[in-house]
Amino acid sequence: MDWGFVGKAWEKWASFNVASSSFSSGEAALKGAILINYDPTGPSRLLSIIAEQEGIKANPIQMNHLLDFIKRDKLTTQTFTIAHNQYVVTSIHERWFCGRCLNTSKPAGEGAIVMQTAAFILVGLYDGSMASASRAMVAVDQFVAQLTRRNL
């Protein structure tokens, strides 16, 4: 695992794409992002950890609920939780899925994009509807592409 690369790539990516980043300028595509070290083929005694996070303060227990949701593979019949928000899956693809927040107070809504690589799960959170979701998808896909090029 090339943690040096992951850390540098995260800082550069988050500074342009996550609104709460201390270096973010202009209109960022995401309001928060979490990078989880995840190996579904590894021994069960190895716990997944939050490798990086920006714009959201998630704890490992909360993220464990998300990982359990992914492992159960019941994306169409159950909801998932990130922080205090509950999401329903709206779109499923081979290595990623999207969800809309059920308990939001924002008129335009909130959403989440969850993408998996060989060694990580990246969660991108955004506010808004279709246009916001498209921008968020591009941002999340850019970082996943960097990880994938390194087989991470």
mmCIF file with all atom_site columns, N, CA and C in Angstrom, residues 1-3 5-7 10 34-40 48-52 67 70 95 114-123 143-144 146-148 150-152:
data_model
loop_
_atom_site.group_PDB
_atom_site.id
_atom_site.type_symbol
_atom_site.label_atom_id
_atom_site.label_alt_id
_atom_site.label_comp_id
_atom_site.label_asym_id
_atom_site.label_entity_id
_atom_site.label_seq_id
_atom_site.pdbx_PDB_ins_code
_atom_site.Cartn_x
_atom_site.Cartn_y
_atom_site.Cartn_z
_atom_site.occupancy
_atom_site.B_iso_or_equiv
_atom_site.pdbx_formal_charge
_atom_site.auth_seq_id
_atom_site.auth_comp_id
_atom_site.auth_asym_id
_atom_site.auth_atom_id
_atom_site.pdbx_PDB_model_num
ATOM 1   N N  . MET A 1 1   ? 0.843   -1.172 0.000   1.00 0.00 ? 1   MET A N  1
ATOM 2   C CA . MET A 1 1   ? 0.000   0.000  0.000   1.00 0.00 ? 1   MET A CA 1
ATOM 3   C C  . MET A 1 1   ? 0.893   1.241  0.000   1.00 0.00 ? 1   MET A C  1
ATOM 4   N N  . ASP A 1 2   ? 0.696   2.109  -0.929  1.00 0.00 ? 2   ASP A N  1
ATOM 5   C CA . ASP A 1 2   ? 1.483   3.336  -1.062  1.00 0.00 ? 2   ASP A CA 1
ATOM 6   C C  . ASP A 1 2   ? 0.743   4.479  -0.347  1.00 0.00 ? 2   ASP A C  1
ATOM 7   N N  . TRP A 1 3   ? 0.883   4.521  0.995   1.00 0.00 ? 3   TRP A N  1
ATOM 8   C CA . TRP A 1 3   ? 0.172   5.530  1.787   1.00 0.00 ? 3   TRP A CA 1
ATOM 9   C C  . TRP A 1 3   ? 0.633   6.943  1.460   1.00 0.00 ? 3   TRP A C  1
ATOM 10  N N  . PHE A 1 5   ? 1.465   8.139  -1.510  1.00 0.00 ? 5   PHE A N  1
ATOM 11  C CA . PHE A 1 5   ? 0.719   8.549  -2.689  1.00 0.00 ? 5   PHE A CA 1
ATOM 12  C C  . PHE A 1 5   ? -0.727  8.856  -2.339  1.00 0.00 ? 5   PHE A C  1
ATOM 13  N N  . VAL A 1 6   ? -1.362  7.974  -1.568  1.00 0.00 ? 6   VAL A N  1
ATOM 14  C CA . VAL A 1 6   ? -2.776  8.153  -1.219  1.00 0.00 ? 6   VAL A CA 1
ATOM 15  C C  . VAL A 1 6   ? -2.982  9.478  -0.487  1.00 0.00 ? 6   VAL A C  1
ATOM 16  N N  . GLY A 1 7   ? -2.128  9.762  0.476   1.00 0.00 ? 7   GLY A N  1
ATOM 17  C CA . GLY A 1 7   ? -2.251  11.009 1.237   1.00 0.00 ? 7   GLY A CA 1
ATOM 18  C C  . GLY A 1 7   ? -2.086  12.253 0.376   1.00 0.00 ? 7   GLY A C  1
ATOM 19  N N  . TRP A 1 10  ? -5.034  12.539 -2.062  1.00 0.00 ? 10  TRP A N  1
ATOM 20  C CA . TRP A 1 10  ? -6.238  12.967 -1.340  1.00 0.00 ? 10  TRP A CA 1
ATOM 21  C C  . TRP A 1 10  ? -6.205  14.472 -1.096  1.00 0.00 ? 10  TRP A C  1
ATOM 22  N N  . ILE A 1 34  ? -15.247 10.772 2.364   1.00 0.00 ? 34  ILE A N  1
ATOM 23  C CA . ILE A 1 34  ? -14.605 9.839  3.289   1.00 0.00 ? 34  ILE A CA 1
ATOM 24  C C  . ILE A 1 34  ? -13.927 8.754  2.464   1.00 0.00 ? 34  ILE A C  1
ATOM 25  N N  . LEU A 1 35  ? -12.686 8.452  2.805   1.00 0.00 ? 35  LEU A N  1
ATOM 26  C CA . LEU A 1 35  ? -11.947 7.365  2.166   1.00 0.00 ? 35  LEU A CA 1
ATOM 27  C C  . LEU A 1 35  ? -11.721 6.283  3.215   1.00 0.00 ? 35  LEU A C  1
ATOM 28  N N  . ILE A 1 36  ? -12.233 5.090  2.931   1.00 0.00 ? 36  ILE A N  1
ATOM 29  C CA . ILE A 1 36  ? -12.154 3.979  3.880   1.00 0.00 ? 36  ILE A CA 1
ATOM 30  C C  . ILE A 1 36  ? -11.245 2.909  3.305   1.00 0.00 ? 36  ILE A C  1
ATOM 31  N N  . ASN A 1 37  ? -10.265 2.480  4.100   1.00 0.00 ? 37  ASN A N  1
ATOM 32  C CA . ASN A 1 37  ? -9.411  1.365  3.706   1.00 0.00 ? 37  ASN A CA 1
ATOM 33  C C  . ASN A 1 37  ? -10.250 0.096  3.835   1.00 0.00 ? 37  ASN A C  1
ATOM 34  N N  . TYR A 1 38  ? -10.423 -0.632 2.736   1.00 0.00 ? 38  TYR A N  1
ATOM 35  C CA . TYR A 1 38  ? -11.363 -1.753 2.721   1.00 0.00 ? 38  TYR A CA 1
ATOM 36  C C  . TYR A 1 38  ? -10.848 -2.879 1.850   1.00 0.00 ? 38  TYR A C  1
ATOM 37  N N  . ASP A 1 39  ? -10.733 -4.064 2.432   1.00 0.00 ? 39  ASP A N  1
ATOM 38  C CA . ASP A 1 39  ? -10.323 -5.241 1.673   1.00 0.00 ? 39  ASP A CA 1
ATOM 39  C C  . ASP A 1 39  ? -11.312 -6.362 1.959   1.00 0.00 ? 39  ASP A C  1
ATOM 40  N N  . PRO A 1 40  ? -12.285 -6.555 1.076   1.00 0.00 ? 40  PRO A N  1
ATOM 41  C CA . PRO A 1 40  ? -13.297 -7.584 1.334   1.00 0.00 ? 40  PRO A CA 1
ATOM 42  C C  . PRO A 1 40  ? -12.750 -9.010 1.309   1.00 0.00 ? 40  PRO A C  1
ATOM 43  N N  . SER A 1 48  ? -11.626 -2.365 8.813   1.00 0.00 ? 48  SER A N  1
ATOM 44  C CA . SER A 1 48  ? -11.491 -1.241 7.895   1.00 0.00 ? 48  SER A CA 1
ATOM 45  C C  . SER A 1 48  ? -11.319 0.025  8.718   1.00 0.00 ? 48  SER A C  1
ATOM 46  N N  . ILE A 1 49  ? -10.541 0.948  8.194   1.00 0.00 ? 49  ILE A N  1
ATOM 47  C CA . ILE A 1 49  ? -10.306 2.203  8.910   1.00 0.00 ? 49  ILE A CA 1
ATOM 48  C C  . ILE A 1 49  ? -10.637 3.379  8.006   1.00 0.00 ? 49  ILE A C  1
ATOM 49  N N  . ILE A 1 50  ? -10.934 4.493  8.631   1.00 0.00 ? 50  ILE A N  1
ATOM 50  C CA . ILE A 1 50  ? -11.121 5.730  7.883   1.00 0.00 ? 50  ILE A CA 1
ATOM 51  C C  . ILE A 1 50  ? -9.723  6.260  7.589   1.00 0.00 ? 50  ILE A C  1
ATOM 52  N N  . ALA A 1 51  ? -9.337  6.192  6.331   1.00 0.00 ? 51  ALA A N  1
ATOM 53  C CA . ALA A 1 51  ? -8.003  6.639  5.937   1.00 0.00 ? 51  ALA A CA 1
ATOM 54  C C  . ALA A 1 51  ? -7.936  8.157  5.850   1.00 0.00 ? 51  ALA A C  1
ATOM 55  N N  . GLU A 1 52  ? -8.985  8.768  5.301   1.00 0.00 ? 52  GLU A N  1
ATOM 56  C CA . GLU A 1 52  ? -9.060  10.218 5.136   1.00 0.00 ? 52  GLU A CA 1
ATOM 57  C C  . GLU A 1 52  ? -10.519 10.633 5.232   1.00 0.00 ? 52  GLU A C  1
ATOM 58  N N  . LEU A 1 67  ? -20.249 -0.356 5.863   1.00 0.00 ? 67  LEU A N  1
ATOM 59  C CA . LEU A 1 67  ? -19.538 -1.529 5.347   1.00 0.00 ? 67  LEU A CA 1
ATOM 60  C C  . LEU A 1 67  ? -20.383 -2.788 5.492   1.00 0.00 ? 67  LEU A C  1
ATOM 61  N N  . ILE A 1 70  ? -22.854 -2.824 2.705   1.00 0.00 ? 70  ILE A N  1
ATOM 62  C CA . ILE A 1 70  ? -22.232 -3.234 1.443   1.00 0.00 ? 70  ILE A CA 1
ATOM 63  C C  . ILE A 1 70  ? -22.006 -4.742 1.427   1.00 0.00 ? 70  ILE A C  1
ATOM 64  N N  . ARG A 1 95  ? -19.276 -1.245 -9.642  1.00 0.00 ? 95  ARG A N  1
ATOM 65  C CA . ARG A 1 95  ? -18.377 -0.909 -8.526  1.00 0.00 ? 95  ARG A CA 1
ATOM 66  C C  . ARG A 1 95  ? -18.832 0.313  -7.738  1.00 0.00 ? 95  ARG A C  1
ATOM 67  N N  . VAL A 1 114 ? -21.085 6.190  -3.549  1.00 0.00 ? 114 VAL A N  1
ATOM 68  C CA . VAL A 1 114 ? -20.183 5.244  -2.900  1.00 0.00 ? 114 VAL A CA 1
ATOM 69  C C  . VAL A 1 114 ? -19.502 4.433  -3.996  1.00 0.00 ? 114 VAL A C  1
ATOM 70  N N  . MET A 1 115 ? -18.168 4.571  -4.104  1.00 0.00 ? 115 MET A N  1
ATOM 71  C CA . MET A 1 115 ? -17.399 3.845  -5.119  1.00 0.00 ? 115 MET A CA 1
ATOM 72  C C  . MET A 1 115 ? -16.359 2.971  -4.441  1.00 0.00 ? 115 MET A C  1
ATOM 73  N N  . GLN A 1 116 ? -16.159 1.780  -5.002  1.00 0.00 ? 116 GLN A N  1
ATOM 74  C CA . GLN A 1 116 ? -15.205 0.834  -4.447  1.00 0.00 ? 116 GLN A CA 1
ATOM 75  C C  . GLN A 1 116 ? -14.065 0.591  -5.426  1.00 0.00 ? 116 GLN A C  1
ATOM 76  N N  . THR A 1 117 ? -12.851 0.546  -4.888  1.00 0.00 ? 117 THR A N  1
ATOM 77  C CA . THR A 1 117 ? -11.672 0.148  -5.661  1.00 0.00 ? 117 THR A CA 1
ATOM 78  C C  . THR A 1 117 ? -11.152 -1.149 -5.046  1.00 0.00 ? 117 THR A C  1
ATOM 79  N N  . ALA A 1 118 ? -9.992  -1.577 -5.453  1.00 0.00 ? 118 ALA A N  1
ATOM 80  C CA . ALA A 1 118 ? -9.421  -2.807 -4.908  1.00 0.00 ? 118 ALA A CA 1
ATOM 81  C C  . ALA A 1 118 ? -9.140  -2.697 -3.414  1.00 0.00 ? 118 ALA A C  1
ATOM 82  N N  . ALA A 1 119 ? -8.781  -1.516 -2.936  1.00 0.00 ? 119 ALA A N  1
ATOM 83  C CA . ALA A 1 119 ? -8.383  -1.376 -1.537  1.00 0.00 ? 119 ALA A CA 1
ATOM 84  C C  . ALA A 1 119 ? -9.158  -0.320 -0.756  1.00 0.00 ? 119 ALA A C  1
ATOM 85  N N  . PHE A 1 120 ? -10.047 0.411  -1.400  1.00 0.00 ? 120 PHE A N  1
ATOM 86  C CA . PHE A 1 120 ? -10.728 1.515  -0.727  1.00 0.00 ? 120 PHE A CA 1
ATOM 87  C C  . PHE A 1 120 ? -12.198 1.595  -1.114  1.00 0.00 ? 120 PHE A C  1
ATOM 88  N N  . ILE A 1 121 ? -12.944 2.270  -0.248  1.00 0.00 ? 121 ILE A N  1
ATOM 89  C CA . ILE A 1 121 ? -14.290 2.729  -0.568  1.00 0.00 ? 121 ILE A CA 1
ATOM 90  C C  . ILE A 1 121 ? -14.259 4.240  -0.394  1.00 0.00 ? 121 ILE A C  1
ATOM 91  N N  . LEU A 1 122 ? -14.705 4.949  -1.420  1.00 0.00 ? 122 LEU A N  1
ATOM 92  C CA . LEU A 1 122 ? -14.784 6.402  -1.375  1.00 0.00 ? 122 LEU A CA 1
ATOM 93  C C  . LEU A 1 122 ? -16.245 6.798  -1.325  1.00 0.00 ? 122 LEU A C  1
ATOM 94  N N  . VAL A 1 123 ? -16.580 7.631  -0.347  1.00 0.00 ? 123 VAL A N  1
ATOM 95  C CA . VAL A 1 123 ? -17.941 8.145  -0.194  1.00 0.00 ? 123 VAL A CA 1
ATOM 96  C C  . VAL A 1 123 ? -17.895 9.639  -0.448  1.00 0.00 ? 123 VAL A C  1
ATOM 97  N N  . PHE A 1 143 ? -11.011 10.846 -8.441  1.00 0.00 ? 143 PHE A N  1
ATOM 98  C CA . PHE A 1 143 ? -10.123 10.304 -7.405  1.00 0.00 ? 143 PHE A CA 1
ATOM 99  C C  . PHE A 1 143 ? -10.015 8.787  -7.521  1.00 0.00 ? 143 PHE A C  1
ATOM 100 N N  . VAL A 1 144 ? -11.125 8.131  -7.783  1.00 0.00 ? 144 VAL A N  1
ATOM 101 C CA . VAL A 1 144 ? -11.104 6.670  -7.945  1.00 0.00 ? 144 VAL A CA 1
ATOM 102 C C  . VAL A 1 144 ? -10.203 6.281  -9.114  1.00 0.00 ? 144 VAL A C  1
ATOM 103 N N  . GLN A 1 146 ? -7.511  7.801  -10.068 1.00 0.00 ? 146 GLN A N  1
ATOM 104 C CA . GLN A 1 146 ? -6.129  7.897  -9.594  1.00 0.00 ? 146 GLN A CA 1
ATOM 105 C C  . GLN A 1 146 ? -5.736  6.653  -8.794  1.00 0.00 ? 146 GLN A C  1
ATOM 106 N N  . LEU A 1 147 ? -6.627  6.213  -7.917  1.00 0.00 ? 147 LEU A N  1
ATOM 107 C CA . LEU A 1 147 ? -6.356  5.024  -7.125  1.00 0.00 ? 147 LEU A CA 1
ATOM 108 C C  . LEU A 1 147 ? -6.265  3.771  -8.011  1.00 0.00 ? 147 LEU A C  1
ATOM 109 N N  . THR A 1 148 ? -7.159  3.674  -8.956  1.00 0.00 ? 148 THR A N  1
ATOM 110 C CA . THR A 1 148 ? -7.212  2.505  -9.833  1.00 0.00 ? 148 THR A CA 1
ATOM 111 C C  . THR A 1 148 ? -5.953  2.383  -10.676 1.00 0.00 ? 148 THR A C  1
ATOM 112 N N  . ARG A 1 150 ? -3.096  2.996  -9.805  1.00 0.00 ? 150 ARG A N  1
ATOM 113 C CA . ARG A 1 150 ? -2.059  2.429  -8.938  1.00 0.00 ? 150 ARG A CA 1
ATOM 114 C C  . ARG A 1 150 ? -2.473  1.078  -8.352  1.00 0.00 ? 150 ARG A C  1
ATOM 115 N N  . ASN A 1 151 ? -3.562  0.515  -8.865  1.00 0.00 ? 151 ASN A N  1
ATOM 116 C CA . ASN A 1 151 ? -4.098  -0.769 -8.366  1.00 0.00 ? 151 ASN A CA 1
ATOM 117 C C  . ASN A 1 151 ? -4.426  -0.716 -6.887  1.00 0.00 ? 151 ASN A C  1
ATOM 118 N N  . LEU A 1 152 ? -4.919  0.426  -6.448  1.00 0.00 ? 152 LEU A N  1
ATOM 119 C CA . LEU A 1 152 ? -5.314  0.589  -5.037  1.00 0.00 ? 152 LEU A CA 1
ATOM 120 C C  . LEU A 1 152 ? -6.812  0.548  -4.902  1.00 0.00 ? 152 LEU A C  1
#
